XYZ file of C-alpha atoms in Angstrom:
769
model
C 122.719 84.562 49.481
C 120.182 85.653 52.097
C 116.478 86.311 52.109
C 115.314 89.672 53.403
C 113.776 89.027 56.836
C 111.910 92.361 56.787
C 110.259 91.827 53.390
C 106.502 91.085 53.336
C 105.278 87.470 53.355
C 101.636 87.501 52.183
C 101.729 83.889 51.039
C 102.536 82.430 54.480
C 99.028 82.351 55.996
C 97.322 80.785 52.936
C 100.042 78.105 52.775
C 99.628 77.312 56.478
C 95.939 76.612 55.822
C 96.851 74.640 52.687
C 99.049 72.418 54.891
C 96.296 72.095 57.518
C 93.951 71.014 54.724
C 96.365 68.260 53.627
C 96.684 67.012 57.216
C 92.896 67.001 57.694
C 92.402 65.089 54.444
C 94.888 62.463 55.645
C 92.934 61.996 58.881
C 89.368 62.105 57.563
C 87.741 60.915 54.337
C 85.834 63.642 52.452
C 83.997 63.342 49.144
C 85.969 64.934 46.284
C 82.820 66.235 44.570
C 81.765 68.009 47.778
C 85.212 69.648 48.031
C 85.013 70.793 44.392
C 81.582 72.359 44.958
C 82.766 74.015 48.179
C 85.901 75.425 46.498
C 83.833 76.785 43.593
C 81.404 78.402 46.035
C 84.208 80.083 47.980
C 85.749 81.349 44.744
C 82.443 82.887 43.582
C 81.825 84.458 46.992
C 85.320 85.942 46.927
C 84.584 87.723 43.655
C 81.518 89.524 45.056
C 82.295 89.879 48.790
C 85.290 92.203 49.016
C 85.056 92.761 52.786
C 85.603 89.118 53.673
C 87.729 88.223 50.641
C 90.855 87.553 52.709
C 89.009 85.158 55.045
C 87.433 83.388 52.068
C 90.856 83.077 50.407
C 92.329 81.433 53.503
C 89.399 78.986 53.755
C 89.743 78.310 50.015
C 93.368 77.257 50.497
C 92.264 74.951 53.312
C 89.700 73.303 51.029
C 92.162 73.111 48.113
C 94.716 71.388 50.362
C 92.098 68.801 51.318
C 91.113 68.397 47.667
C 94.709 67.905 46.493
C 95.400 65.172 49.041
C 92.018 63.495 48.456
C 92.844 63.184 44.759
C 96.114 61.422 45.635
C 94.304 59.077 48.061
C 91.883 58.193 45.283
C 94.709 57.151 42.968
C 95.648 53.486 43.258
C 98.651 51.542 42.061
C 97.623 49.692 38.853
C 99.713 46.678 39.831
C 98.225 46.639 43.345
C 94.747 46.507 41.806
C 95.749 43.498 39.681
C 97.273 41.741 42.706
C 94.080 42.222 44.718
C 92.525 39.502 42.563
C 95.643 37.296 42.428
C 97.810 36.103 45.291
C 100.807 36.373 42.984
C 101.682 36.595 39.278
C 104.243 34.930 37.014
C 104.683 37.232 34.034
C 107.327 38.829 31.880
C 108.117 42.365 32.990
C 110.043 45.135 31.264
C 111.550 47.725 33.559
C 114.251 50.269 34.249
C 116.510 49.944 37.291
C 116.286 53.146 39.348
C 118.249 52.289 42.507
C 120.262 49.571 44.260
C 119.044 48.544 47.717
C 121.645 45.850 48.336
C 124.564 44.793 46.133
C 125.136 41.602 48.180
C 121.492 40.505 48.079
C 121.041 41.869 44.512
C 117.864 43.728 45.443
C 116.854 46.720 43.311
C 114.244 49.419 42.958
C 112.763 49.259 39.458
C 110.156 51.162 37.495
C 107.918 48.926 35.400
C 107.258 49.791 31.750
C 105.107 46.783 30.904
C 103.594 43.616 32.365
C 102.958 40.616 30.092
C 103.453 42.908 27.077
C 100.870 45.484 28.197
C 101.992 49.005 29.170
C 101.953 49.415 32.953
C 103.904 51.994 34.946
C 104.558 51.229 38.599
C 107.401 51.004 41.127
C 108.373 47.644 42.621
C 111.264 45.992 44.452
C 113.044 43.288 42.449
C 115.152 40.506 43.968
C 117.482 39.083 41.310
C 119.666 36.028 40.861
C 122.063 37.934 38.568
C 123.558 41.421 38.665
C 121.726 44.162 36.760
C 122.850 47.753 36.309
C 121.094 50.942 37.483
C 119.855 53.105 34.638
C 119.564 50.169 32.230
C 116.338 48.605 30.982
C 115.618 44.868 31.026
C 112.965 42.246 30.393
C 112.703 39.040 32.426
C 110.229 36.504 33.761
C 109.339 37.299 37.381
C 107.125 36.047 40.171
C 105.386 39.062 41.714
C 103.809 39.306 45.152
C 101.974 42.281 46.666
C 104.164 44.257 49.040
C 101.973 44.325 52.109
C 102.074 47.450 54.241
C 101.459 46.635 57.871
C 98.721 49.051 59.030
C 99.801 48.675 62.662
C 103.601 48.750 62.636
C 104.660 50.588 59.485
C 105.509 54.203 60.269
C 106.515 55.393 56.809
C 104.510 55.051 53.606
C 105.937 52.639 51.040
C 106.253 53.918 47.495
C 106.645 50.387 46.113
C 103.525 48.375 45.372
C 104.985 44.869 44.980
C 108.076 42.697 45.268
C 109.263 40.568 42.352
C 111.594 37.541 42.222
C 113.590 36.791 39.089
C 112.745 33.486 37.392
C 114.156 33.827 33.854
C 117.363 35.324 32.510
C 117.405 39.127 32.199
C 117.565 40.508 28.639
C 118.960 44.008 28.210
C 116.907 46.379 26.045
C 117.740 49.785 24.580
C 117.157 52.960 26.573
C 113.901 54.694 25.745
C 113.844 58.048 27.516
C 115.775 60.597 29.565
C 115.136 58.603 32.738
C 117.271 55.739 31.417
C 120.157 58.038 30.526
C 120.043 59.737 33.923
C 120.057 56.356 35.662
C 123.081 55.262 33.653
C 124.862 58.537 34.356
C 124.246 58.148 38.092
C 125.575 54.590 37.994
C 128.706 55.657 36.073
C 129.411 58.478 38.502
C 129.020 56.185 41.510
C 131.230 53.550 39.838
C 133.872 56.206 39.155
C 133.991 57.080 42.864
C 134.307 53.393 43.775
C 137.221 52.910 41.370
C 139.095 55.967 42.649
C 138.351 55.753 46.371
C 137.860 52.034 47.003
C 136.249 51.163 50.346
C 136.192 54.845 51.354
C 133.896 55.770 48.455
C 130.756 55.323 50.569
C 131.281 58.673 52.283
C 131.666 60.572 48.993
C 128.628 58.759 47.562
C 126.567 59.736 50.603
C 127.700 63.365 50.420
C 127.149 63.811 46.690
C 124.254 61.484 45.905
C 122.595 60.588 49.197
C 123.602 56.935 48.839
C 122.617 54.894 51.910
C 125.423 52.348 51.640
C 127.218 53.363 54.832
C 127.907 50.614 57.350
C 125.265 50.396 60.083
C 128.049 50.947 62.613
C 128.775 54.391 61.115
C 125.089 55.301 60.836
C 124.601 54.505 64.540
C 127.671 56.530 65.462
C 126.570 59.506 63.354
C 123.103 59.397 64.918
C 124.412 59.289 68.480
C 126.937 61.995 67.617
C 124.066 64.209 66.408
C 125.762 64.950 63.087
C 124.142 62.502 60.666
C 122.642 65.499 58.838
C 126.161 66.407 57.658
C 126.411 63.188 55.622
C 122.917 62.116 54.668
C 121.645 64.580 52.078
C 119.599 67.172 53.985
C 119.546 69.965 51.424
C 121.890 72.244 53.358
C 124.832 71.306 51.140
C 123.021 72.670 48.075
C 123.950 76.172 49.249
C 127.596 75.145 49.293
C 127.253 73.691 45.801
C 125.582 76.960 44.723
C 128.602 78.948 45.932
C 131.070 76.572 44.231
C 129.304 76.523 40.857
C 128.407 80.221 40.754
C 131.945 81.198 41.834
C 133.328 79.073 39.016
C 130.997 80.555 36.378
C 131.702 84.089 37.591
C 135.292 83.682 36.438
C 133.912 83.871 32.893
C 130.498 85.587 33.187
C 128.716 88.265 35.168
C 126.688 87.197 38.211
C 123.225 87.018 36.551
C 124.482 84.758 33.771
C 126.450 82.642 36.260
C 123.260 82.078 38.275
C 121.308 81.375 35.098
C 123.802 78.636 34.198
C 123.658 77.320 37.769
C 119.922 76.529 37.568
C 120.032 73.771 34.891
C 123.188 72.383 36.533
C 121.484 72.017 39.891
C 118.335 70.554 38.300
C 120.507 67.851 36.721
C 122.080 67.253 40.128
C 118.628 66.946 41.748
C 117.567 64.346 39.174
C 120.744 62.355 39.939
C 119.662 62.475 43.607
C 116.265 61.037 42.590
C 114.599 64.335 43.534
C 115.090 63.874 47.265
C 112.536 66.148 49.016
C 115.090 68.114 51.050
C 117.268 68.662 47.963
C 114.223 69.798 46.019
C 113.344 72.183 48.864
C 116.783 73.807 48.774
C 116.753 74.167 44.985
C 113.311 75.803 44.981
C 114.311 78.226 47.746
C 117.546 79.191 45.987
C 115.677 79.647 42.705
C 113.086 81.907 44.373
C 115.808 84.108 45.884
C 117.640 84.284 42.534
C 114.451 85.264 40.663
C 113.612 87.858 43.320
C 117.036 89.426 42.888
C 116.659 89.496 39.120
C 113.264 91.189 39.480
C 114.655 93.484 42.186
C 111.796 92.422 44.448
C 112.656 91.714 48.116
C 111.598 88.314 49.419
C 111.518 87.217 53.051
C 112.677 83.889 54.430
C 109.105 83.059 55.453
C 107.828 83.817 51.945
C 110.555 81.668 50.408
C 109.780 78.710 52.696
C 106.026 79.087 52.107
C 106.404 79.131 48.310
C 108.785 76.163 48.306
C 106.606 73.931 50.506
C 103.537 74.901 48.476
C 105.235 73.874 45.223
C 106.491 70.588 46.714
C 103.127 69.601 48.217
C 101.250 70.744 45.116
C 103.283 68.278 43.065
C 103.251 65.550 45.731
C 101.205 66.220 48.904
C 102.486 62.993 50.507
C 105.905 64.674 50.814
C 104.510 66.737 53.688
C 104.767 63.595 55.840
C 108.376 62.881 54.824
C 110.538 63.100 57.964
C 113.530 64.380 55.963
C 111.489 67.276 54.596
C 110.076 68.097 58.036
C 113.508 68.206 59.672
C 114.855 70.234 56.779
C 112.191 72.938 57.176
C 112.540 73.031 60.963
C 116.283 73.593 60.575
C 115.786 76.374 58.030
C 113.166 78.002 60.255
C 115.654 78.116 63.127
C 118.374 79.503 60.837
C 116.098 82.300 59.619
C 114.309 83.181 62.860
C 115.829 81.306 65.801
C 119.101 83.108 66.542
C 118.929 85.624 69.423
C 120.136 89.168 68.785
C 123.296 89.462 70.832
C 126.999 89.741 70.054
C 130.111 88.835 71.995
C 131.875 91.975 70.781
C 130.961 95.445 69.586
C 130.024 95.821 65.914
C 133.080 97.953 65.078
C 135.450 95.337 66.562
C 133.830 92.582 64.471
C 134.117 94.654 61.275
C 137.722 95.760 61.834
C 139.313 92.681 63.393
C 139.319 89.264 61.713
C 139.925 87.445 65.046
C 136.795 88.970 66.593
C 134.872 88.167 63.432
C 136.027 84.550 63.514
C 135.082 84.184 67.208
C 131.678 85.716 66.496
C 131.111 83.227 63.658
C 132.127 80.324 65.913
C 129.683 81.556 68.556
C 126.868 81.751 66.021
C 127.693 78.305 64.660
C 127.652 76.680 68.117
C 124.496 78.535 69.128
C 122.740 77.680 65.872
C 123.708 74.020 66.182
C 122.356 73.952 69.750
C 119.050 75.567 68.791
C 118.522 73.253 65.799
C 119.272 70.197 67.973
C 116.677 71.396 70.479
C 114.077 72.313 67.828
C 114.137 68.925 66.109
C 114.036 66.930 69.388
C 110.235 66.274 69.335
C 110.542 64.946 65.766
C 113.562 62.708 66.382
C 112.091 61.322 69.604
C 108.786 60.583 67.868
C 110.196 59.029 64.687
C 113.488 57.506 65.850
C 113.422 57.499 69.663
C 116.681 59.467 69.669
C 117.771 62.930 70.735
C 121.316 64.206 70.790
C 123.095 67.358 71.870
C 126.443 65.779 70.990
C 126.116 67.573 67.667
C 126.819 70.888 69.398
C 130.396 69.711 69.791
C 130.350 67.542 66.678
C 129.476 70.435 64.380
C 132.470 72.512 65.524
C 134.821 70.356 63.474
C 132.223 68.390 61.505
C 130.915 71.373 59.516
C 134.375 72.599 58.413
C 135.380 69.028 57.557
C 132.280 68.458 55.436
C 132.739 71.882 53.822
C 136.127 70.638 52.583
C 135.200 67.023 51.878
C 132.197 67.924 49.699
C 134.120 69.982 47.077
C 137.018 67.524 47.353
C 134.610 64.669 46.555
C 133.405 66.653 43.532
C 136.995 67.157 42.368
C 137.714 63.427 42.737
C 134.541 62.697 40.754
C 135.218 65.003 37.796
C 138.988 64.592 37.519
C 140.200 61.918 35.047
C 141.381 58.555 36.335
C 145.179 58.191 36.418
C 146.092 61.902 36.452
C 148.547 63.024 39.133
C 146.181 65.755 40.251
C 143.480 63.101 40.732
C 145.842 61.044 42.892
C 146.541 64.163 44.959
C 142.794 64.775 45.420
C 142.287 61.133 46.442
C 145.172 61.313 48.923
C 143.754 64.493 50.504
C 140.267 62.994 50.605
C 141.446 59.818 52.357
C 143.422 61.814 54.926
C 140.375 63.971 55.723
C 138.152 60.900 55.725
C 140.328 59.246 58.382
C 140.117 62.414 60.471
C 136.339 62.482 59.963
C 135.903 58.856 61.099
C 138.011 59.517 64.205
C 135.926 62.591 64.961
C 132.537 60.841 64.735
C 133.864 57.977 66.847
C 134.842 60.505 69.504
C 131.560 62.437 69.314
C 129.347 59.372 69.572
C 130.966 58.510 72.942
C 129.844 61.836 74.426
C 127.100 61.423 77.029
C 124.592 64.017 75.750
C 122.237 61.729 73.842
C 119.199 59.488 74.258
C 118.330 56.345 72.308
C 115.267 54.070 72.143
C 113.170 56.666 74.006
C 110.168 57.071 71.751
C 107.485 59.675 72.396
C 103.822 59.261 71.574
C 102.290 61.784 69.164
C 100.639 63.721 72.012
C 103.858 63.814 74.033
C 105.779 65.055 70.979
C 103.201 67.810 70.369
C 103.372 68.880 74.025
C 107.175 69.027 73.887
C 107.053 70.988 70.607
C 104.800 73.626 72.211
C 107.163 73.968 75.193
C 110.173 74.372 72.892
C 108.336 76.889 70.684
C 107.416 78.957 73.754
C 111.049 78.847 74.944
C 112.138 80.149 71.534
C 110.003 83.240 72.191
C 112.128 83.886 75.277
C 115.353 83.238 73.370
C 114.266 85.794 70.761
C 113.387 88.282 73.536
C 109.680 88.211 72.639
C 108.723 88.575 76.283
C 105.319 90.210 75.748
C 104.257 87.502 73.284
C 105.572 84.801 75.635
C 103.554 86.253 78.530
C 100.373 86.466 76.440
C 100.719 82.870 75.215
C 101.782 81.355 78.545
C 98.286 80.315 79.679
C 97.008 78.945 76.311
C 100.326 77.140 75.740
C 100.152 75.611 79.238
C 96.573 74.480 78.658
C 97.534 72.880 75.340
C 100.481 71.047 76.908
C 98.320 69.790 79.777
C 95.626 68.727 77.304
C 98.055 66.760 75.140
C 99.506 65.047 78.221
C 96.036 64.139 79.520
C 94.553 62.883 76.214
C 96.103 59.372 76.522
C 94.528 59.028 79.987
C 91.119 60.217 78.762
C 91.114 58.076 75.595
C 92.148 54.748 77.052
C 92.828 52.045 74.511
C 90.297 49.251 74.158
C 91.359 45.819 75.353
C 93.090 44.309 72.330
C 95.331 41.523 71.103
C 98.066 42.168 68.534
C 99.672 39.211 66.785
C 102.571 41.028 65.184
C 103.903 40.659 61.673
C 107.502 39.862 62.654
C 108.515 37.607 59.797
C 109.408 34.038 60.732
C 108.977 34.726 64.423
C 106.416 35.032 67.200
C 105.388 38.090 69.198
C 101.928 38.797 70.610
C 100.853 41.742 72.774
C 97.740 41.712 74.943
C 96.369 44.955 76.387
C 93.900 44.407 79.202
C 91.006 46.680 80.095
C 92.822 48.104 83.134
C 95.850 49.082 81.020
C 98.085 46.162 81.982
C 100.102 44.553 79.193
C 101.251 41.019 78.431
C 103.832 40.095 75.787
C 104.186 36.523 74.540
C 107.664 36.099 72.971
C 109.755 38.905 71.451
C 110.217 38.092 67.762
C 113.479 37.128 66.097
C 116.932 38.626 65.785
C 118.270 40.171 62.592
C 120.391 37.190 61.540
C 119.102 34.210 63.483
C 119.871 31.524 60.900
C 117.391 28.701 61.382
C 114.374 29.244 63.645
C 115.563 26.364 65.835
C 118.821 28.179 66.689
C 119.173 29.124 70.353
C 119.765 32.713 71.404
C 123.444 33.313 72.141
C 125.510 36.222 73.464
C 126.168 37.622 69.983
C 122.511 37.546 68.866
C 121.236 40.155 71.273
C 123.894 42.642 70.153
C 122.477 42.580 66.614
C 119.592 44.748 65.513
C 116.443 42.717 66.178
C 112.915 42.943 64.830
C 111.856 44.229 68.245
C 114.389 47.081 68.279
C 113.523 48.144 64.746
C 109.733 47.752 64.792
C 108.172 47.055 68.172
C 110.057 49.569 70.359
C 108.989 52.546 68.192
C 105.383 51.309 68.190
C 105.343 50.810 71.974
C 106.760 54.309 72.438
C 104.118 55.888 70.221
C 101.418 54.018 72.155
C 102.838 55.255 75.453
C 103.580 51.698 76.648
C 106.606 52.029 78.943
C 106.094 48.812 80.900
C 105.348 45.179 80.101
C 103.555 43.785 83.132
C 103.734 40.129 82.072
C 106.258 38.559 79.702
C 105.814 34.926 78.606
C 108.784 33.221 76.929
C 107.512 30.039 75.310
C 111.074 28.810 74.653
C 114.490 30.274 73.863
C 114.754 29.692 70.134
C 115.914 32.850 68.401
C 112.755 33.379 66.355
C 110.806 33.681 69.619
C 113.315 35.416 71.914
C 115.715 37.242 69.595
C 114.607 40.612 70.977
C 114.603 39.636 74.665
C 117.703 41.533 75.793
C 116.684 44.646 73.844
C 113.302 44.559 75.574
C 114.875 44.096 79.017
C 117.232 47.020 78.366
C 114.496 49.455 77.336
C 111.258 48.500 79.086
C 110.346 47.758 82.681
C 109.167 44.162 83.105
C 106.927 43.143 85.987
C 106.708 39.340 85.733
C 108.455 36.828 83.483
C 107.028 33.323 82.884
C 109.503 30.750 81.614
C 109.693 26.943 81.580
C 112.015 24.947 83.820
C 113.661 23.667 80.615
C 114.585 27.212 79.533
C 116.147 28.297 82.836
C 118.697 25.484 82.507
C 120.067 26.828 79.221
C 123.354 28.700 78.850
C 121.822 31.902 77.546
C 119.409 32.191 80.482
C 122.285 31.727 82.933
C 124.339 34.298 81.043
C 121.474 36.824 81.137
C 121.055 36.296 84.880
C 124.771 36.813 85.544
C 124.667 40.044 83.536
C 121.625 41.139 85.611
C 119.470 41.834 82.549
C 116.311 40.756 84.353
C 116.602 43.542 86.899
C 113.685 43.633 89.345
C 111.399 41.435 87.215
C 109.819 38.579 89.158
C 110.671 35.246 87.502
C 107.998 32.495 87.510
C 109.419 29.096 86.525
C 106.630 26.896 85.122
C 107.127 23.183 85.825
C 103.495 22.071 86.010
C 99.991 23.240 85.183
C 99.057 26.408 87.073
C 96.817 29.488 86.786
C 97.113 33.253 87.309
C 94.394 35.924 87.315
C 94.963 39.182 85.417
C 92.288 41.891 85.143
C 89.414 39.417 85.665
C 90.953 37.103 83.064
C 92.520 33.725 83.820
C 95.885 32.687 82.397
C 96.412 28.945 82.640
C 99.618 27.113 81.685
C 98.806 23.635 80.360
C 102.136 22.444 79.046
C 104.651 21.094 79.767
C 103.395 19.528 83.008
C 105.520 17.653 85.537
C 104.908 14.286 83.801
C 105.899 15.326 80.276
C 109.423 14.609 79.045
C 110.089 16.525 75.780
C 112.373 15.101 73.102
C 113.197 18.507 71.622
C 112.965 22.182 72.511
C 109.923 22.838 70.316
C 107.850 20.317 72.242
C 108.978 21.929 75.506
C 107.291 25.220 74.503
C 104.962 26.737 77.057
C 101.309 26.334 76.051
C 98.921 28.702 77.794
C 95.261 29.543 77.587
C 93.775 32.982 78.292
C 90.119 32.963 79.399
C 87.787 35.904 79.817
C 84.053 35.877 80.390
C 83.356 35.852 76.635
C 86.469 34.591 74.834
C 89.273 32.059 75.113
C 92.611 32.092 73.296
C 95.151 29.258 73.111
C 98.845 30.115 72.588
C 101.000 27.169 71.536
C 104.609 28.247 70.908
C 106.295 25.782 68.562
C 104.860 22.472 69.810
C 104.712 19.616 67.306
C 102.444 16.577 67.003
C 104.151 14.738 69.896
C 103.165 17.459 72.393
C 99.794 17.925 70.701
C 98.874 14.277 71.218
C 99.933 14.511 74.867
C 97.690 17.556 75.351
C 94.750 15.838 73.629
C 95.193 12.759 75.834
C 95.529 14.681 79.107
C 93.824 18.066 78.699
C 91.217 17.618 75.974
C 88.549 19.672 77.755
C 91.030 22.494 78.472
C 92.005 22.873 74.815
C 88.723 24.146 73.373
C 89.154 27.841 72.482
C 87.662 30.542 70.267
C 91.083 31.593 68.926
C 94.178 29.505 68.268
C 97.729 30.654 67.591
C 98.777 27.855 65.216
C 101.865 25.963 66.498
C 105.281 26.261 64.836
C 104.297 28.763 62.128
C 102.063 26.235 60.370
C 104.729 23.573 59.835
C 103.774 20.125 58.539
C 104.800 18.492 61.840
C 102.237 20.491 63.824
C 98.478 21.185 63.817
C 97.430 17.539 63.754
C 93.804 16.742 62.981
C 93.205 15.432 66.534
C 94.604 18.620 68.078
C 92.601 20.948 65.812
C 89.401 18.992 66.531
C 90.023 19.262 70.277
C 90.577 23.032 70.094
C 87.772 23.566 67.534
C 88.686 27.252 66.996
C 86.524 29.827 65.226
C 89.644 31.659 64.060
C 93.321 30.724 63.748
C 96.426 32.925 63.559
C 99.497 31.780 61.636
C 102.794 33.593 62.302
C 104.648 33.334 58.996
C 105.605 35.609 56.075
C 103.764 35.208 52.783
C 106.890 33.920 51.044
C 109.584 32.113 53.048
C 112.238 29.470 52.495
C 110.439 26.978 54.783
C 107.207 27.310 52.754
C 105.177 27.824 55.924
C 102.289 27.356 56.331
C 102.615 23.920 54.739
C 99.841 22.925 52.264
C 99.027 19.794 54.332
C 98.600 21.927 57.443
C 96.382 24.389 55.568
C 94.156 21.506 54.401
C 93.742 20.252 57.967
C 92.872 23.766 59.196
C 90.420 24.380 56.344
C 88.537 21.180 57.253
C 87.780 22.785 60.633
C 86.072 25.663 58.772
C 87.929 28.186 60.914
C 88.768 31.684 59.680
C 92.485 31.815 58.792
C 94.602 34.943 59.344
C 98.280 35.162 58.370
C 100.643 37.709 59.934
C 102.392 37.913 56.555
C 99.355 39.932 55.421
C 99.918 42.419 58.242
C 99.713 42.466 62.026
C 96.517 40.839 63.289
C 94.560 43.027 65.702
C 91.497 41.853 67.572
C 89.708 44.655 69.419
C 87.674 43.883 72.504
C 89.493 40.747 73.582
C 90.339 40.125 76.307
C 86.697 41.143 76.806
C 85.734 43.067 79.901
C 83.505 41.177 82.324
């Protein structure tokens, strides 16, 4: 099924302005009433002014796009509004389970039906103490906390407004609507695959239902191999499903009826996939082409894409910012308009010889894979910090394999358990699955990929313009390329210069990194200082030391901070302070050393004696960074600011690692900030006795995440801060910050900020002299 590339596409330009309107509304706040009046005015003008009707129509779509997104921005989660007035709730909730996030942790996505007996529809995450089933409805007593979205670090919008924790036993209730039955059907189908395929079911579940239960090892390999799109539902496989279903129905019916029967079948399939945006895109495009054929009206690929994205964003304008949808449309755009017009063999040879035809198809497949990999590079580097051309090779066998494994997975799913034919399907599936795993393991070792190389938005836009201009050459549009060379060059230069023109204000970021510490300081001259690196993925207790295995695990820094640094254009950390080597403070150290240039590292003489530090030195992780071992009080000057290390001095003998934490004070002309690591009352008393005058500061990073053994009254009185920062999640097993600590801080009448409420950003400090 192909769209007619020569057919007219009158809807494309209005939809482009509709999309621009949505983007503008996301950036700037505009009054809805004003947009309604403006849209009405444009509509009236269009009726009477025929000469400029087309221009008015385009502007109208721009305004309507802004209006549609503004309406969504105005809508608020009802539960979020309730939680604004309450730190948390303990109420009975009735809900339907829509998805499983983690079977081991028993964490689910649920859709609320009621709260405390009152009707309330909202989506939350529920952490349970007993197993509950997707598609079923339950009532239970839960403790509900707002799910805070970090305005600094979070890249993707969160569709869940709160997180709940089960308190009482779950009571099953009868299904009420179609949603419940669909959820149960999805769960039964997934369970059927698990029973038949065992531990190899994850691949079939990912292919058929977009399940994200693959091992992280395989996800990393697929990403580096450049073929993750073949497994994670991208929408491309819907065309294969179309061919399978329509071919089956055509055995019994004529083509029009077969396609008519296909439509409700694929809508059911989309609902079982939870209406994934890329799946929805494919279904809409196929439906448009089918309807156009029925009406005998030619439709172009551009018209089909424009109509589909208009329908999707009309229903949910936030989907425009879904990375899966963006990559899906870029891929389709390349498929429709990216291939150059050249053949390896003459047309008559291709038509009359199957070998030539096969070679021509292989050429087109490799070329198409290459062009798609290039086209999506700005997006993958911006969102994921990755780019891979390994997929050019990976797709050669990957596409045929997936083309067989997808229908085979469907046959395994629909065939009855215990039948010999089912056993044959399972045997074939497992054999192909083994071949598939071997193939991705080979492809991910190929050298044509980048990882952890994030682009800023302006860099990504500049790269996108360069690639778009190169596509003009590939398509032999030489005249257009020549005409656009100068404006394209100016745009690229402008995007590359913008970060230098709009320099960031001096700021401090105390990051929301869970039960860990990580603070970034950007000075007025552009230099950067990082204090600690956050924790590892599985660091056990905060007091655990970093070991050789820890750094190999995915850390908070690799998942959150590296993307943010890339988007901010921060490629170098000029000064790195490691307060001590507990995992919650240095779990991301090796990741940082592997991906960012480090100028100076400050570390205590206690830390450099530890096994991990010696291991890191032997492995040459520190590279050319200059190591400063702090064994007594000393000062450094950075961009007219003074950094002074107060603790531990040469006379202090710590009894534990927490009390050996580096304590430093940053002074500018206007402000002073005291950073305290994890010191406890023992070290605090020593500081009060020996450096009382040096402790007074405007801002205080509270020691040891607000534990009971820290933040003594004497220490807080000596510092006398105007504002304190506590690095702890809102809900944690250590119950930090401790109520006793909070009482002592509140007596100082200081403003209290908690990283669990989102990354703390203070603009203007360090202040410029």
